[in-house]
Amino acid sequence: MKEWTREERYRVLQSAEEIRPLYESIRNSVYRQRYHVQPVTGLSSDPNGFALHKGTWHLCYQWCPWGAVHGLKYWYHVTSPDLVHWQNAGIGLKPDCFYDNRGTHSGSAISQGDDLVFFYTGNHRDDDWVRTPYTCAAVLDAEGKLQKLPEPLFGPRDDHSEHQRDPKVVWNAEKRKYYIFIGAQTLDLRGCVLIYESEELLKGWRFAGELKVPGYERFGGMWECPYIVNISGRDVLIFSPQYTKLPGRGNSTNHNVYLIGRMDYDTLTFTPEGDYHHLDYGFDFYAAQGAASIGDPDRAILIAWIGLPDNHYPTQEEDWEGTLSLPRELRVRGGKLVQTPIPAVESLREAEIPADGALPAACELEVTAPEGDFALNLFTKADGTGGLRLRYDSAARVCTVDRTGMDRRFNESVGEVLDMPLEAPLRKLRVFIDRCSTEIFANDGEATFTTRTYPTEREFHYAASDDVRVRVWPMRASVTDEFVI
Ligand code: FRU
C-alpha cells in the first residue's frame, strides 16, 4: 500500500488536470457506486452542509482529492432535486487561506430567505503542526458557488483542547437566536459540546457555555459532528463519540449514537429521557448529519459516511475510497428513532426479477420472514457458501451479521461480527445493495445495519432459509460520475 508523506497528503490542488488521470483510472472500477454519493476522486468521508434551499438539496462531503488518504480536506459539492439523483457541482470549499491552511473541516448549513449559509471548521496548523480550529462561514452565490467570509466567526477556546470543530447551526424561534453546537474535548480529554449564540447569522457570535448532558459527563474522549433536531416535539441529539469502546461494538473506538430528550436553552442542558442508542448497528456508519431547513416538524432527513475514522477499505488499492449512505427519514416512536429509506428511492427500482438466488450488483431486496429463527446469506458463492451472513435468533431477538465469509476481508481487527438487537420479532428487511455498500433496514425502520461490502466476481448470489420470501429489484444509476472540479 502506498505510504504517503505529509507533503503529499497536504498538497494543495492547483489545477483539475492534476487529478484527471486518477478520475480516469477509477471511473471504471467495479466498486463505483450507482446510486450513492461517492468521491469524484480520492477519499470522501463526512457529509457536510446538508440543506434544502429553494427547492434544491445541497450536500457536500469531506474530500481529499489525492487518493485513499485522510489528508488536506476540501468540501466537494453535490446537488439534487429529489435526494435520489445527484449531480457533481465541483469544489465547495477549498483550503486556501491562513485560517484553513490544513483543511476545510466538517460543518453544516442553514437556509434563510434568499441565503444559504454554510458553517465549517477552518483547520489551521502552524509550522510545528500545532492546530488552531476556527469557526468560519460561507454563503452560496448566484452562480451556486460557496463564497467564504474573509474572517472566521470565532476562534477556539483555550479552556478546551485543540479538538473544537464541526459547527452545527440551529435557529431557536422562542429565543429568537441562532445557536452553534461545536464538537469538542475538555482539557482532561472528555468529549463534550460547546455552544455559541448570536442574533445574526454572520456576526455577533458569543460563547454561551458547555452543553450539560446529565449522565454523559464521561462518555468518550471527543464528540465529533454534533447534530440536534426537534422531531414531533422531542429533541434528538446525535453525535459521534470517539476514543472509547462501547458494549457490543467489537473493538471499534468510533461510534455514532443518539439521545432523545429535552434541550433547555436557558440552562444549556440536554436532559436525556433514557439511555443512548446506536444510530446504526453496522460496521461502517459515522458522522451522520441531518438536512437543515426541510420545513417538516415531524421528521428529519439524515445522511452519514459509510466508513469509520482510522479504517481503510479495499479500494485503497485503486487510490480511492468512501461513500455516503442513502438519505433516510427519521421519526420518533416511543423512546427511539424509526429510520426509513426516503420514499423516492423506490423510483430507482427497475422491473422486479425472479428471486432465483442471483444478486445484481446494485439492487434492493425485500425480505419477509415467518415467525422464528432464520438465516439470510448475501454475496454467497453459487453453492450458497460464504458471504455476508445474517442469522436471526428469535428467542434473543437479535440479528447477528458476520462478514468473515466474504472473499475480501478488511478492518478485521475492529471486528467482523456485530449484533443488531431488536424489540419486535424480526419479520421484514429492506436491503439496499450498491457496488460497495449494503444498508439493511429492519422491521420498517426499528433498527438499521450499514456496512461496506466488496464482493468478488463469484459472490453475486444469495441464499435464505426456507419460508423466507425474497423480492429483488435491480436499481437504476442515479449519481452522475462526471469530472467536475
Ligand atoms: C469526523 C471528522 C470531523 C472533522 C473531519 C475532518 O470524521 O474527524 O470531526 O471535521 O472529520 O475530515
Coordinates of C-alpha atoms and ligand atoms in Angstrom, one line a residue:
M1 CA 0.0 0.0 0.0
K2 CA 1.2 3.5 -0.8
E3 CA 3.0 5.3 2.0
W4 CA 2.0 9.0 2.0
T5 CA 4.3 11.7 3.2
R6 CA 2.8 14.7 4.9
E7 CA 3.7 16.8 1.9
E8 CA 1.9 14.5 -0.4
R9 CA -1.2 14.3 1.7
Y10 CA -1.5 18.0 2.3
R11 CA -0.7 19.2 -1.3
V12 CA -3.0 22.0 -2.5
L13 CA -4.7 21.2 -5.8
Q14 CA -3.5 23.7 -8.4
S15 CA -5.5 22.5 -11.3
A16 CA -8.1 19.9 -12.1
E17 CA -5.7 18.4 -14.6
E18 CA -3.6 17.1 -11.7
I19 CA -6.3 14.6 -10.7
R20 CA -7.9 13.9 -14.1
P21 CA -5.7 10.8 -14.5
L22 CA -6.9 9.5 -11.2
Y23 CA -10.5 10.1 -12.2
E24 CA -9.9 8.2 -15.4
S25 CA -8.3 5.3 -13.7
I26 CA -11.0 4.8 -11.1
R27 CA -14.2 5.6 -13.0
N28 CA -14.5 2.1 -14.4
S29 CA -13.8 0.4 -11.1
V30 CA -16.3 -2.4 -10.4
Y31 CA -16.9 -0.8 -7.0
R32 CA -18.0 2.6 -8.2
Q33 CA -21.5 3.3 -6.7
R34 CA -24.6 3.6 -8.9
Y35 CA -27.0 5.3 -6.5
H36 CA -24.9 6.6 -3.6
V37 CA -22.8 9.7 -3.5
Q38 CA -19.1 8.9 -3.7
P39 CA -15.8 10.8 -4.1
V40 CA -15.1 12.2 -7.6
T41 CA -11.5 11.2 -6.9
G42 CA -9.6 10.3 -3.8
L43 CA -11.4 9.9 -0.5
S44 CA -14.7 11.1 0.8
S45 CA -15.7 11.0 4.5
D46 CA -18.3 13.1 6.5
P47 CA -21.4 14.7 4.9
N48 CA -21.3 18.5 5.3
G49 CA -23.6 21.5 4.7
F50 CA -26.7 19.4 4.0
A51 CA -29.8 21.6 3.5
L52 CA -32.8 22.2 1.3
H53 CA -32.6 25.6 -0.3
K54 CA -35.1 27.0 -2.8
G55 CA -36.2 23.5 -3.9
T56 CA -32.7 22.1 -4.3
W57 CA -30.9 19.8 -1.9
H58 CA -27.3 20.8 -1.3
L59 CA -24.8 18.4 0.2
C60 CA -21.0 18.4 0.5
Y61 CA -18.6 15.8 1.6
Q62 CA -15.2 15.9 3.2
W63 CA -12.9 15.3 0.2
C64 CA -9.2 14.6 -0.1
P65 CA -8.5 14.7 -3.9
W66 CA -5.3 12.8 -4.0
G67 CA -6.1 9.2 -3.0
A68 CA -7.4 7.0 -0.3
V69 CA -5.9 9.0 2.5
H70 CA -7.1 11.5 5.1
G71 CA -5.0 14.5 4.1
L72 CA -5.9 18.0 3.1
K73 CA -9.7 18.2 3.2
Y74 CA -11.9 20.1 0.8
W75 CA -15.7 20.3 0.7
Y76 CA -16.9 18.7 -2.5
H77 CA -20.4 19.9 -3.5
V78 CA -23.3 17.9 -5.0
T79 CA -26.9 18.9 -5.6
S80 CA -30.2 17.0 -6.1
P81 CA -33.8 17.8 -6.9
D82 CA -35.1 14.8 -5.0
L83 CA -32.5 13.3 -2.7
V84 CA -32.0 10.5 -5.2
H85 CA -30.5 11.9 -8.3
W86 CA -27.2 13.7 -7.5
Q87 CA -25.1 15.9 -9.7
N88 CA -21.5 16.8 -9.2
A89 CA -21.2 20.6 -8.7
G90 CA -17.5 21.0 -8.2
I91 CA -15.4 22.1 -5.2
G92 CA -17.5 23.6 -2.5
L93 CA -14.7 24.9 -0.1
K94 CA -11.0 24.9 -0.7
P95 CA -8.4 25.3 2.0
D96 CA -6.8 28.4 0.6
C97 CA -6.3 30.9 3.4
F98 CA -4.5 31.2 6.7
Y99 CA -7.4 30.0 8.8
D100 CA -7.9 26.8 6.9
N101 CA -4.4 26.2 5.6
R102 CA -4.6 22.5 6.6
G103 CA -8.2 21.8 5.7
T104 CA -11.8 22.9 5.5
H105 CA -13.3 20.5 8.0
S106 CA -16.8 19.5 8.7
G107 CA -19.9 21.7 9.3
S108 CA -23.5 22.4 8.5
A109 CA -25.7 24.9 6.6
I110 CA -29.0 26.8 7.1
S111 CA -31.3 28.3 4.5
Q112 CA -32.6 31.8 5.5
G113 CA -34.7 33.5 2.9
D114 CA -32.6 34.0 -0.2
D115 CA -29.4 32.9 1.6
L116 CA -27.9 29.5 2.1
V117 CA -25.2 29.9 4.7
F118 CA -22.5 27.3 5.5
F119 CA -20.5 26.9 8.7
Y120 CA -17.3 24.9 8.7
T121 CA -14.1 24.4 10.7
G122 CA -11.0 26.1 9.4
N123 CA -8.2 23.7 10.4
H124 CA -5.2 25.9 10.8
R125 CA -1.8 24.4 11.7
D126 CA 1.5 26.2 12.2
D127 CA 4.9 25.1 11.1
D128 CA 5.2 22.9 14.2
W129 CA 1.9 21.3 13.3
V130 CA 0.1 22.9 16.3
R131 CA -3.6 23.1 15.5
T132 CA -5.9 26.1 15.9
P133 CA -9.5 25.4 14.8
Y134 CA -11.6 28.4 13.6
T135 CA -15.3 28.5 13.1
C136 CA -15.9 30.0 9.6
A137 CA -18.8 30.8 7.3
A138 CA -19.5 30.9 3.6
V139 CA -22.6 31.8 1.5
L140 CA -23.9 30.4 -1.7
D141 CA -23.6 33.0 -4.5
A142 CA -25.8 33.5 -7.5
E143 CA -23.7 31.1 -9.6
G144 CA -24.2 28.3 -7.0
K145 CA -20.7 28.6 -5.6
L146 CA -19.8 28.8 -2.0
Q147 CA -18.1 32.1 -1.1
K148 CA -16.1 32.2 2.1
L149 CA -16.2 35.1 4.5
P150 CA -12.7 36.6 4.8
E151 CA -12.5 36.3 8.6
P152 CA -13.7 33.5 10.9
L153 CA -16.7 34.0 13.2
F154 CA -14.7 32.9 16.2
G155 CA -11.6 31.0 17.2
P156 CA -11.1 28.2 19.7
R157 CA -11.4 28.5 23.5
D158 CA -8.2 27.9 25.4
D159 CA -10.1 26.2 28.3
H160 CA -10.7 23.2 26.0
S161 CA -8.3 21.1 23.9
E162 CA -7.5 21.7 20.2
H163 CA -10.4 19.5 19.3
Q164 CA -13.2 22.0 18.7
R165 CA -14.9 21.6 15.4
D166 CA -17.9 20.6 13.2
P167 CA -20.3 23.5 13.8
K168 CA -24.0 22.7 13.6
V169 CA -26.1 25.8 13.4
V170 CA -29.8 25.9 14.6
W171 CA -32.4 28.6 14.8
N172 CA -34.4 28.8 18.1
A173 CA -37.7 30.6 17.4
E174 CA -38.5 31.0 21.1
K175 CA -35.2 32.7 21.9
R176 CA -35.0 34.4 18.5
K177 CA -31.4 33.4 18.4
Y178 CA -29.1 31.2 16.4
Y179 CA -27.0 28.6 18.2
I180 CA -23.9 26.8 17.0
F181 CA -23.1 23.4 18.5
I182 CA -19.4 22.5 18.3
G183 CA -18.0 19.1 18.9
A184 CA -15.2 19.3 21.5
Q185 CA -12.9 17.8 24.1
T186 CA -12.2 19.1 27.6
L187 CA -8.6 19.6 28.8
D188 CA -8.9 16.4 30.7
L189 CA -9.9 14.6 27.5
R190 CA -13.6 14.2 27.8
G191 CA -16.0 14.6 24.9
C192 CA -18.4 17.4 25.0
V193 CA -20.3 20.1 23.0
L194 CA -19.6 23.8 23.2
I195 CA -22.5 26.2 22.4
Y196 CA -22.3 29.7 20.9
E197 CA -25.2 32.1 20.3
S198 CA -26.0 35.1 18.2
E199 CA -29.0 37.1 17.0
E200 CA -27.4 37.3 13.5
L201 CA -26.0 34.5 11.4
L202 CA -22.8 36.1 10.2
K203 CA -21.8 38.2 13.2
G204 CA -22.2 38.7 16.9
W205 CA -21.3 35.2 18.0
R206 CA -20.6 34.8 21.7
F207 CA -19.7 31.7 23.8
A208 CA -22.8 30.6 25.7
G209 CA -21.3 27.6 27.6
E210 CA -20.6 23.9 27.5
L211 CA -23.7 21.8 26.9
K212 CA -24.6 19.8 30.0
V213 CA -25.8 16.3 29.3
P214 CA -26.6 14.6 32.7
G215 CA -25.2 11.1 32.8
Y216 CA -22.9 11.7 29.8
E217 CA -20.1 13.6 31.5
R218 CA -17.7 10.8 30.8
F219 CA -18.7 9.3 27.5
G220 CA -15.8 9.1 25.0
G221 CA -12.9 11.4 24.5
M222 CA -14.2 13.7 21.8
W223 CA -17.7 14.2 20.4
E224 CA -17.4 14.7 16.6
C225 CA -20.2 16.1 14.4
P226 CA -22.9 17.0 16.9
Y227 CA -26.4 17.4 15.3
I228 CA -29.5 18.4 17.2
V229 CA -33.1 18.4 15.8
N230 CA -36.6 18.6 17.2
I231 CA -38.9 15.9 15.8
S232 CA -42.6 16.0 16.8
G233 CA -41.7 18.0 19.9
R234 CA -38.9 15.7 21.1
D235 CA -35.3 16.8 20.9
V236 CA -32.8 14.4 19.4
L237 CA -29.0 14.8 20.0
I238 CA -26.9 12.8 17.6
F239 CA -23.1 12.7 17.9
S240 CA -20.0 10.6 17.1
P241 CA -18.1 9.8 20.3
Q242 CA -14.5 8.7 19.8
Y243 CA -11.7 7.1 21.8
T244 CA -13.9 4.7 23.7
K245 CA -15.2 1.2 23.3
L246 CA -18.9 0.6 23.9
P247 CA -20.6 -2.7 24.9
G248 CA -21.4 -4.9 21.9
R249 CA -19.4 -2.9 19.4
G250 CA -16.3 -5.1 19.0
N251 CA -13.0 -3.2 19.1
S252 CA -14.3 -0.1 17.5
T253 CA -13.5 3.1 19.2
N254 CA -15.6 5.3 16.9
H255 CA -19.4 5.3 17.3
N256 CA -22.5 7.2 16.2
V257 CA -25.1 7.4 18.9
Y258 CA -28.2 9.4 19.7
L259 CA -30.1 10.6 22.8
I260 CA -33.8 11.6 22.9
G261 CA -34.7 14.1 25.5
R262 CA -35.2 17.8 26.1
M263 CA -33.0 20.7 25.2
D264 CA -33.2 23.7 27.6
Y265 CA -31.5 26.7 26.0
D266 CA -31.8 28.7 29.3
T267 CA -29.6 26.3 31.2
L268 CA -27.9 24.8 28.2
T269 CA -28.8 21.3 29.4
F270 CA -29.9 18.4 27.2
T271 CA -31.7 16.0 29.6
P272 CA -31.9 12.5 28.1
E273 CA -35.1 10.5 28.6
G274 CA -33.3 7.2 28.6
D275 CA -30.1 5.5 27.5
Y276 CA -28.1 6.2 24.4
H277 CA -28.9 4.2 21.3
H278 CA -26.7 3.3 18.4
L279 CA -27.9 5.2 15.3
D280 CA -27.0 2.2 13.2
Y281 CA -25.7 -1.2 14.3
G282 CA -23.4 -1.8 11.3
F283 CA -19.7 -1.8 10.9
D284 CA -19.4 1.4 9.0
F285 CA -21.6 4.4 9.9
Y286 CA -20.3 7.7 11.2
A287 CA -20.6 11.5 11.3
A288 CA -24.3 11.4 10.4
Q289 CA -25.9 14.8 9.7
G290 CA -29.5 15.9 9.1
A291 CA -30.6 18.2 6.4
A292 CA -31.4 21.7 7.6
S293 CA -34.5 23.7 6.6
I294 CA -36.6 20.9 5.4
G295 CA -39.8 22.5 6.7
D296 CA -41.3 19.5 8.4
P297 CA -41.5 19.4 12.2
D298 CA -42.3 15.7 12.3
R299 CA -39.2 14.2 10.6
A300 CA -35.6 14.7 9.9
I301 CA -33.5 13.6 6.9
L302 CA -30.2 12.1 7.8
I303 CA -27.2 11.0 5.8
A304 CA -23.9 9.5 7.0
W305 CA -20.5 8.5 5.9
I306 CA -20.4 4.7 5.3
G307 CA -17.0 4.4 6.9
L308 CA -15.1 5.0 10.1
P309 CA -12.1 7.1 11.0
D310 CA -8.9 5.0 11.3
N311 CA -10.2 2.4 8.9
H312 CA -9.4 1.7 5.3
Y313 CA -11.3 -0.1 2.6
P314 CA -10.3 -2.4 -0.2
T315 CA -10.5 0.3 -3.0
Q316 CA -7.5 1.8 -1.3
E317 CA -5.6 -0.3 -3.8
E318 CA -7.3 1.7 -6.6
D319 CA -6.4 5.0 -4.9
W320 CA -10.0 5.9 -3.8
E321 CA -12.5 5.1 -1.1
G322 CA -15.6 6.4 0.6
T323 CA -19.3 6.7 0.0
L324 CA -22.3 8.3 1.7
S325 CA -25.4 6.5 2.9
L326 CA -28.8 6.8 1.3
P327 CA -30.6 9.7 2.9
R328 CA -33.0 8.3 5.5
E329 CA -36.1 9.7 7.2
L330 CA -36.1 9.8 11.0
R331 CA -39.2 9.9 13.1
V332 CA -39.6 9.4 16.8
R333 CA -41.7 6.5 18.1
G334 CA -41.7 5.9 21.9
G335 CA -38.2 6.4 23.2
K336 CA -36.5 5.6 19.9
L337 CA -35.9 6.8 16.3
V338 CA -37.5 5.0 13.5
Q339 CA -35.4 5.2 10.3
T340 CA -36.7 4.5 6.9
P341 CA -35.2 5.0 3.4
I342 CA -36.5 8.1 1.7
P343 CA -39.6 7.1 -0.3
A344 CA -38.2 8.5 -3.6
V345 CA -35.6 5.7 -3.6
E346 CA -38.3 3.4 -4.9
S347 CA -38.2 5.3 -8.1
L348 CA -34.9 3.7 -8.8
R349 CA -36.3 0.2 -9.0
E350 CA -36.2 -1.5 -12.3
A351 CA -38.6 -4.3 -13.1
E352 CA -38.7 -7.0 -10.4
I353 CA -36.6 -10.0 -11.3
P354 CA -37.2 -13.6 -10.3
A355 CA -35.9 -14.4 -6.8
D356 CA -33.6 -17.3 -8.0
G357 CA -30.6 -16.6 -5.9
A358 CA -28.8 -14.2 -8.3
L359 CA -27.8 -10.9 -6.7
P360 CA -27.4 -7.9 -9.0
A361 CA -24.5 -5.6 -8.2
A362 CA -27.0 -2.7 -7.4
C363 CA -30.4 -3.8 -6.1
E364 CA -33.0 -3.6 -3.4
L365 CA -34.2 -6.8 -1.7
E366 CA -37.4 -7.0 0.3
V367 CA -37.2 -9.9 2.7
T368 CA -40.2 -11.3 4.6
A369 CA -39.6 -13.9 7.2
P370 CA -42.0 -16.2 9.0
E371 CA -42.0 -16.4 12.8
G372 CA -38.9 -17.9 14.4
D373 CA -35.2 -18.2 13.5
F374 CA -33.9 -17.7 10.0
A375 CA -30.8 -17.1 8.0
L376 CA -30.1 -14.9 5.0
N377 CA -26.7 -15.0 3.3
L378 CA -25.9 -12.3 0.9
F379 CA -22.9 -12.3 -1.6
T380 CA -22.5 -16.1 -1.4
K381 CA -20.8 -18.2 -4.0
A382 CA -23.0 -20.1 -6.4
D383 CA -23.2 -23.0 -4.0
G384 CA -24.6 -20.8 -1.2
T385 CA -21.4 -20.8 0.9
G386 CA -19.6 -17.8 2.3
G387 CA -20.8 -14.2 2.0
L388 CA -22.3 -11.7 4.5
R389 CA -24.3 -13.9 6.8
L390 CA -27.3 -12.7 8.7
R391 CA -28.7 -15.0 11.5
Y392 CA -31.8 -14.1 13.4
D393 CA -32.2 -15.6 16.8
S394 CA -35.9 -15.2 17.7
A395 CA -35.5 -16.1 21.4
A396 CA -32.9 -13.4 21.9
R397 CA -34.4 -11.1 19.3
V398 CA -31.0 -10.4 17.9
C399 CA -29.9 -10.4 14.3
T400 CA -26.2 -11.2 14.0
V401 CA -24.3 -10.1 10.9
D402 CA -21.0 -11.8 10.1
R403 CA -18.7 -10.6 7.3
T404 CA -15.9 -13.1 7.8
G405 CA -17.3 -15.3 5.0
M406 CA -16.6 -12.7 2.2
D407 CA -13.6 -13.1 -0.1
R408 CA -12.4 -9.6 0.6
R409 CA -11.9 -9.0 4.3
F410 CA -10.9 -5.7 5.8
N411 CA -10.6 -3.9 9.1
E412 CA -10.6 -7.4 10.8
S413 CA -9.1 -6.0 14.0
V414 CA -12.1 -3.8 14.5
G415 CA -14.4 -6.7 14.4
E416 CA -16.3 -8.6 11.7
V417 CA -19.3 -9.8 13.6
L418 CA -21.9 -7.5 15.2
D419 CA -25.4 -7.8 16.6
M420 CA -28.4 -5.8 15.8
P421 CA -30.8 -6.2 18.8
L422 CA -34.5 -5.7 18.2
E423 CA -37.5 -5.1 20.3
A424 CA -40.1 -6.7 18.0
P425 CA -39.6 -10.1 16.3
L426 CA -37.7 -9.7 13.0
R427 CA -40.2 -10.2 10.2
K428 CA -39.1 -7.8 7.5
L429 CA -35.9 -6.4 6.0
R430 CA -35.3 -3.9 3.2
V431 CA -31.7 -4.3 1.9
F432 CA -30.1 -1.8 -0.3
I433 CA -27.1 -3.1 -2.1
D434 CA -24.8 -0.9 -4.2
R435 CA -21.4 -1.8 -5.6
C436 CA -19.5 -1.3 -2.4
S437 CA -22.2 -0.8 0.4
T438 CA -25.1 -2.7 1.9
E439 CA -27.7 -0.9 4.1
I440 CA -30.3 -3.0 6.0
F441 CA -33.5 -1.6 7.4
A442 CA -35.2 -4.0 9.9
N443 CA -38.9 -4.1 10.8
D444 CA -39.9 -0.9 8.9
G445 CA -37.0 1.1 10.4
E446 CA -36.8 -0.2 14.0
A447 CA -33.1 -0.7 13.5
T448 CA -30.6 -0.4 10.7
F449 CA -27.3 -2.1 9.8
T450 CA -24.9 -0.5 7.4
T451 CA -21.7 -2.0 6.1
R452 CA -19.2 -1.7 3.3
T453 CA -19.2 -4.8 1.1
Y454 CA -16.7 -5.6 -1.7
P455 CA -17.9 -8.8 -3.4
T456 CA -15.7 -10.6 -5.9
E457 CA -16.9 -11.8 -9.2
R458 CA -18.0 -15.2 -7.8
E459 CA -20.0 -13.7 -4.9
F460 CA -23.2 -12.3 -6.7
H461 CA -25.6 -14.8 -5.1
Y462 CA -27.8 -15.1 -2.1
A463 CA -29.3 -17.9 -0.1
A464 CA -32.1 -17.8 2.5
S465 CA -33.8 -20.3 4.8
D466 CA -36.9 -22.0 3.5
D467 CA -40.1 -19.9 4.0
V468 CA -38.1 -16.6 3.8
R469 CA -39.6 -14.7 0.9
V470 CA -37.2 -12.5 -1.1
R471 CA -38.1 -10.0 -3.8
V472 CA -35.4 -8.4 -5.9
W473 CA -35.3 -5.2 -7.9
P474 CA -32.2 -4.1 -9.7
M475 CA -31.6 -0.4 -9.1
R476 CA -31.0 2.3 -11.8
A477 CA -28.0 4.5 -11.6
S478 CA -28.8 7.9 -10.1
V479 CA -25.4 9.6 -9.4
T480 CA -23.6 11.3 -12.2
D481 CA -19.9 10.4 -12.0
E482 CA -18.7 13.3 -14.0
F483 CA -15.4 15.1 -13.7
V484 CA -16.5 18.4 -12.4
I485 CA -13.9 20.2 -10.2
Ligands
FRU1 C1 -15.1 13.2 11.5 C2 -14.0 14.3 11.4 C3 -14.5 15.7 11.9 C4 -13.6 16.6 11.1 C5 -13.5 15.9 9.8 C6 -12.1 16.1 9.1 O1 -14.9 12.2 10.7 O2 -12.9 13.9 12.1 O3 -14.5 15.8 13.3 O4 -14.2 17.9 11.0 O5 -13.7 14.5 10.1 O6 -12.1 15.4 7.9

